[in-house]
Amino acid sequence: MLRAAREQLAAGDDSLQLNTIARLAGVGVGTVYRHFPDRQALVAALSVERFQELAEAVRAAVAEGGAAMAVLHRVARLALSFMLEDSRLAAVLESGDGDPQVAESTAEVDAVLGALLDQARRDGAVKDTVTAADLRLLLCGVAAAVRAGGPDRAEPYLAVLLDGLRPVS
């Protein structure tokens, strides 16, 4: 079923109708619905590999080290690039639910972001109220804004977001 869905996406059809997936996979519609109760569950399952790549890339960016805000900028750009390359990933990041592997990867990303935000707070560079989940959702918003405004808006929008994380002096 996942192979059929990936083939459908590769052919340029991102509708992911579960009835169509059943037909393409050569299984009954009930079989598809047992595995994927709705389209969002299918999207989550399709995004697991990409999500795990994002989690690894975030960990690697943090491991490079540097000042917390510089690392935060690097991680934010990286996460944004992943979301712009795959809008399904942004949808899964927004929903925060679905496949258990996605939930695990979300928790991993949030843990790394949380530790990074904690360090930035200790440095006095980030507001006390910003959480990892907040940052993840705000990055999803920036991805949506970039898709609407054009790729040349990525850096300015990201700068607005990151500047907004700073404490008011």
Tab-separated table of C-alpha atoms in Angstrom:
chain	number	residue	atom	x	y	z
A	1	MET	CA	0.000	0.000	0.000
A	2	LEU	CA	2.814	2.394	0.829
A	3	ARG	CA	4.571	1.481	-2.400
A	4	ALA	CA	1.374	2.233	-4.340
A	5	ALA	CA	1.036	5.570	-2.544
A	6	ARG	CA	4.672	6.475	-3.260
A	7	GLU	CA	4.207	5.560	-6.925
A	8	GLN	CA	1.092	7.725	-7.059
A	9	LEU	CA	3.011	10.639	-5.545
A	10	ALA	CA	5.932	10.092	-7.934
A	11	ALA	CA	3.483	10.264	-10.829
A	12	GLY	CA	2.426	13.724	-9.613
A	13	ASP	CA	-0.876	12.765	-7.979
A	14	ASP	CA	-0.861	13.850	-4.345
A	15	SER	CA	-4.571	13.267	-3.705
A	16	LEU	CA	-3.843	9.988	-1.898
A	17	GLN	CA	-7.418	8.789	-2.065
A	18	LEU	CA	-7.601	5.631	0.014
A	19	ASN	CA	-9.925	3.945	-2.502
A	20	THR	CA	-7.380	4.623	-5.244
A	21	ILE	CA	-4.525	3.313	-3.091
A	22	ALA	CA	-6.509	0.090	-2.514
A	23	ARG	CA	-7.058	-0.369	-6.241
A	24	LEU	CA	-3.414	0.362	-7.110
A	25	ALA	CA	-2.148	-1.961	-4.356
A	26	GLY	CA	-4.524	-4.735	-5.382
A	27	VAL	CA	-6.168	-4.966	-1.961
A	28	GLY	CA	-9.631	-4.313	-0.634
A	29	VAL	CA	-10.621	-0.895	0.620
A	30	GLY	CA	-11.187	-2.358	4.094
A	31	THR	CA	-7.567	-3.485	4.224
A	32	VAL	CA	-6.373	0.043	3.494
A	33	TYR	CA	-8.716	1.546	6.100
A	34	ARG	CA	-7.568	-0.968	8.732
A	35	HIS	CA	-3.981	0.214	8.275
A	36	PHE	CA	-4.749	3.876	7.559
A	37	PRO	CA	-8.044	5.065	9.053
A	38	ASP	CA	-7.749	8.346	7.160
A	39	ARG	CA	-5.569	10.204	4.674
A	40	GLN	CA	-3.562	11.847	7.473
A	41	ALA	CA	-2.512	8.422	8.797
A	42	LEU	CA	-1.302	7.482	5.317
A	43	VAL	CA	0.590	10.768	4.982
A	44	ALA	CA	2.203	10.159	8.381
A	45	ALA	CA	3.300	6.666	7.375
A	46	LEU	CA	4.750	8.004	4.124
A	47	SER	CA	6.644	10.690	6.018
A	48	VAL	CA	8.306	8.419	8.577
A	49	GLU	CA	11.553	7.973	6.630
A	50	ARG	CA	11.832	11.667	5.814
A	51	PHE	CA	10.995	12.550	9.391
A	52	GLN	CA	13.764	10.300	10.676
A	53	GLU	CA	16.167	12.008	8.249
A	54	LEU	CA	15.111	15.363	9.703
A	55	ALA	CA	15.670	14.146	13.260
A	56	GLU	CA	19.171	12.916	12.336
A	57	ALA	CA	19.991	16.145	10.507
A	58	VAL	CA	18.878	18.237	13.495
A	59	ARG	CA	21.038	16.146	15.842
A	60	ALA	CA	24.011	16.551	13.482
A	61	ALA	CA	23.522	20.331	13.261
A	62	VAL	CA	23.460	20.572	17.043
A	63	ALA	CA	26.544	18.338	17.324
A	64	GLU	CA	28.487	20.813	15.155
A	65	GLY	CA	28.318	23.131	18.161
A	66	GLY	CA	28.630	26.871	18.502
A	67	ALA	CA	26.668	29.574	20.288
A	68	ALA	CA	23.106	28.472	21.020
A	69	MET	CA	21.492	31.124	18.793
A	70	ALA	CA	23.830	30.315	15.895
A	71	VAL	CA	22.938	26.631	16.239
A	72	LEU	CA	19.254	27.545	16.511
A	73	HIS	CA	19.517	29.506	13.252
A	74	ARG	CA	21.230	26.539	11.576
A	75	VAL	CA	18.605	24.083	12.842
A	76	ALA	CA	15.716	26.372	11.850
A	77	ARG	CA	17.072	26.750	8.299
A	78	LEU	CA	17.568	23.004	8.054
A	79	ALA	CA	14.061	22.189	9.300
A	80	LEU	CA	12.571	24.805	6.981
A	81	SER	CA	14.399	23.353	3.984
A	82	PHE	CA	13.068	19.880	4.803
A	83	MET	CA	9.503	21.226	5.062
A	84	LEU	CA	9.783	23.161	1.818
A	85	GLU	CA	11.062	20.072	0.007
A	86	ASP	CA	8.203	17.947	1.335
A	87	SER	CA	4.931	19.668	2.246
A	88	ARG	CA	3.629	16.361	3.632
A	89	LEU	CA	6.350	16.548	6.271
A	90	ALA	CA	5.135	19.983	7.351
A	91	ALA	CA	1.579	18.633	7.616
A	92	VAL	CA	2.763	15.815	9.869
A	93	LEU	CA	4.863	18.195	11.977
A	94	GLU	CA	1.794	20.395	12.445
A	95	SER	CA	-0.522	17.573	13.438
A	96	GLY	CA	1.876	15.992	15.911
A	97	ASP	CA	-0.015	12.690	15.754
A	98	GLY	CA	-0.283	9.640	13.559
A	99	ASP	CA	2.215	6.872	13.209
A	100	PRO	CA	4.043	5.850	16.422
A	101	GLN	CA	7.376	6.225	14.619
A	102	VAL	CA	6.421	9.798	13.702
A	103	ALA	CA	5.517	10.468	17.332
A	104	GLU	CA	8.892	9.061	18.379
A	105	SER	CA	10.737	11.201	15.822
A	106	THR	CA	8.732	14.268	16.867
A	107	ALA	CA	9.717	13.625	20.465
A	108	GLU	CA	13.375	13.300	19.395
A	109	VAL	CA	13.288	16.564	17.453
A	110	ASP	CA	11.458	18.319	20.291
A	111	ALA	CA	14.002	17.026	22.831
A	112	VAL	CA	16.912	18.381	20.782
A	113	LEU	CA	15.096	21.679	20.183
A	114	GLY	CA	14.207	21.865	23.874
A	115	ALA	CA	17.814	21.406	24.953
A	116	LEU	CA	18.899	24.006	22.412
A	117	LEU	CA	16.242	26.452	23.623
A	118	ASP	CA	17.290	25.817	27.237
A	119	GLN	CA	20.863	26.742	26.352
A	120	ALA	CA	19.702	29.841	24.459
A	121	ARG	CA	17.591	30.836	27.492
A	122	ARG	CA	20.626	30.425	29.779
A	123	ASP	CA	22.505	32.721	27.373
A	124	GLY	CA	19.642	35.231	27.634
A	125	ALA	CA	18.951	34.921	23.895
A	126	VAL	CA	15.446	33.394	23.910
A	127	LYS	CA	12.238	34.212	25.787
A	128	ASP	CA	11.466	31.951	28.730
A	129	THR	CA	8.028	31.077	27.348
A	130	VAL	CA	9.101	29.513	24.028
A	131	THR	CA	8.842	25.715	23.917
A	132	ALA	CA	10.172	23.204	21.410
A	133	ALA	CA	6.616	22.498	20.248
A	134	ASP	CA	6.079	26.250	19.749
A	135	LEU	CA	9.204	26.467	17.614
A	136	ARG	CA	8.205	23.410	15.561
A	137	LEU	CA	4.746	24.865	14.855
A	138	LEU	CA	6.124	28.331	14.100
A	139	LEU	CA	8.520	26.795	11.579
A	140	CYS	CA	5.529	25.106	9.932
A	141	GLY	CA	3.944	28.557	9.660
A	142	VAL	CA	7.080	29.967	8.080
A	143	ALA	CA	7.089	27.086	5.572
A	144	ALA	CA	3.483	27.889	4.640
A	145	ALA	CA	4.351	31.583	4.288
A	146	VAL	CA	7.341	30.798	2.056
A	147	ARG	CA	5.208	28.544	-0.154
A	148	ALA	CA	2.746	31.450	-0.530
A	149	GLY	CA	5.315	34.258	-0.804
A	150	GLY	CA	7.995	32.544	-2.842
A	151	PRO	CA	11.378	30.960	-2.091
A	152	ASP	CA	13.149	34.329	-1.931
A	153	ARG	CA	11.110	35.101	1.204
A	154	ALA	CA	12.562	32.175	3.212
A	155	GLU	CA	15.426	34.081	4.852
A	156	PRO	CA	13.415	37.231	5.674
A	157	TYR	CA	10.551	35.186	7.159
A	158	LEU	CA	12.950	33.016	9.124
A	159	ALA	CA	14.698	36.141	10.443
A	160	VAL	CA	11.348	37.538	11.650
A	161	LEU	CA	10.623	34.274	13.461
A	162	LEU	CA	14.029	34.025	15.094
A	163	ASP	CA	14.069	37.706	16.057
A	164	GLY	CA	10.665	37.165	17.646
A	165	LEU	CA	12.136	34.512	19.949
A	166	ARG	CA	14.454	37.040	21.572
A	167	PRO	CA	13.488	38.462	24.957
A	168	VAL	CA	12.124	41.996	25.019
A	169	SER	CA	14.718	44.331	26.481
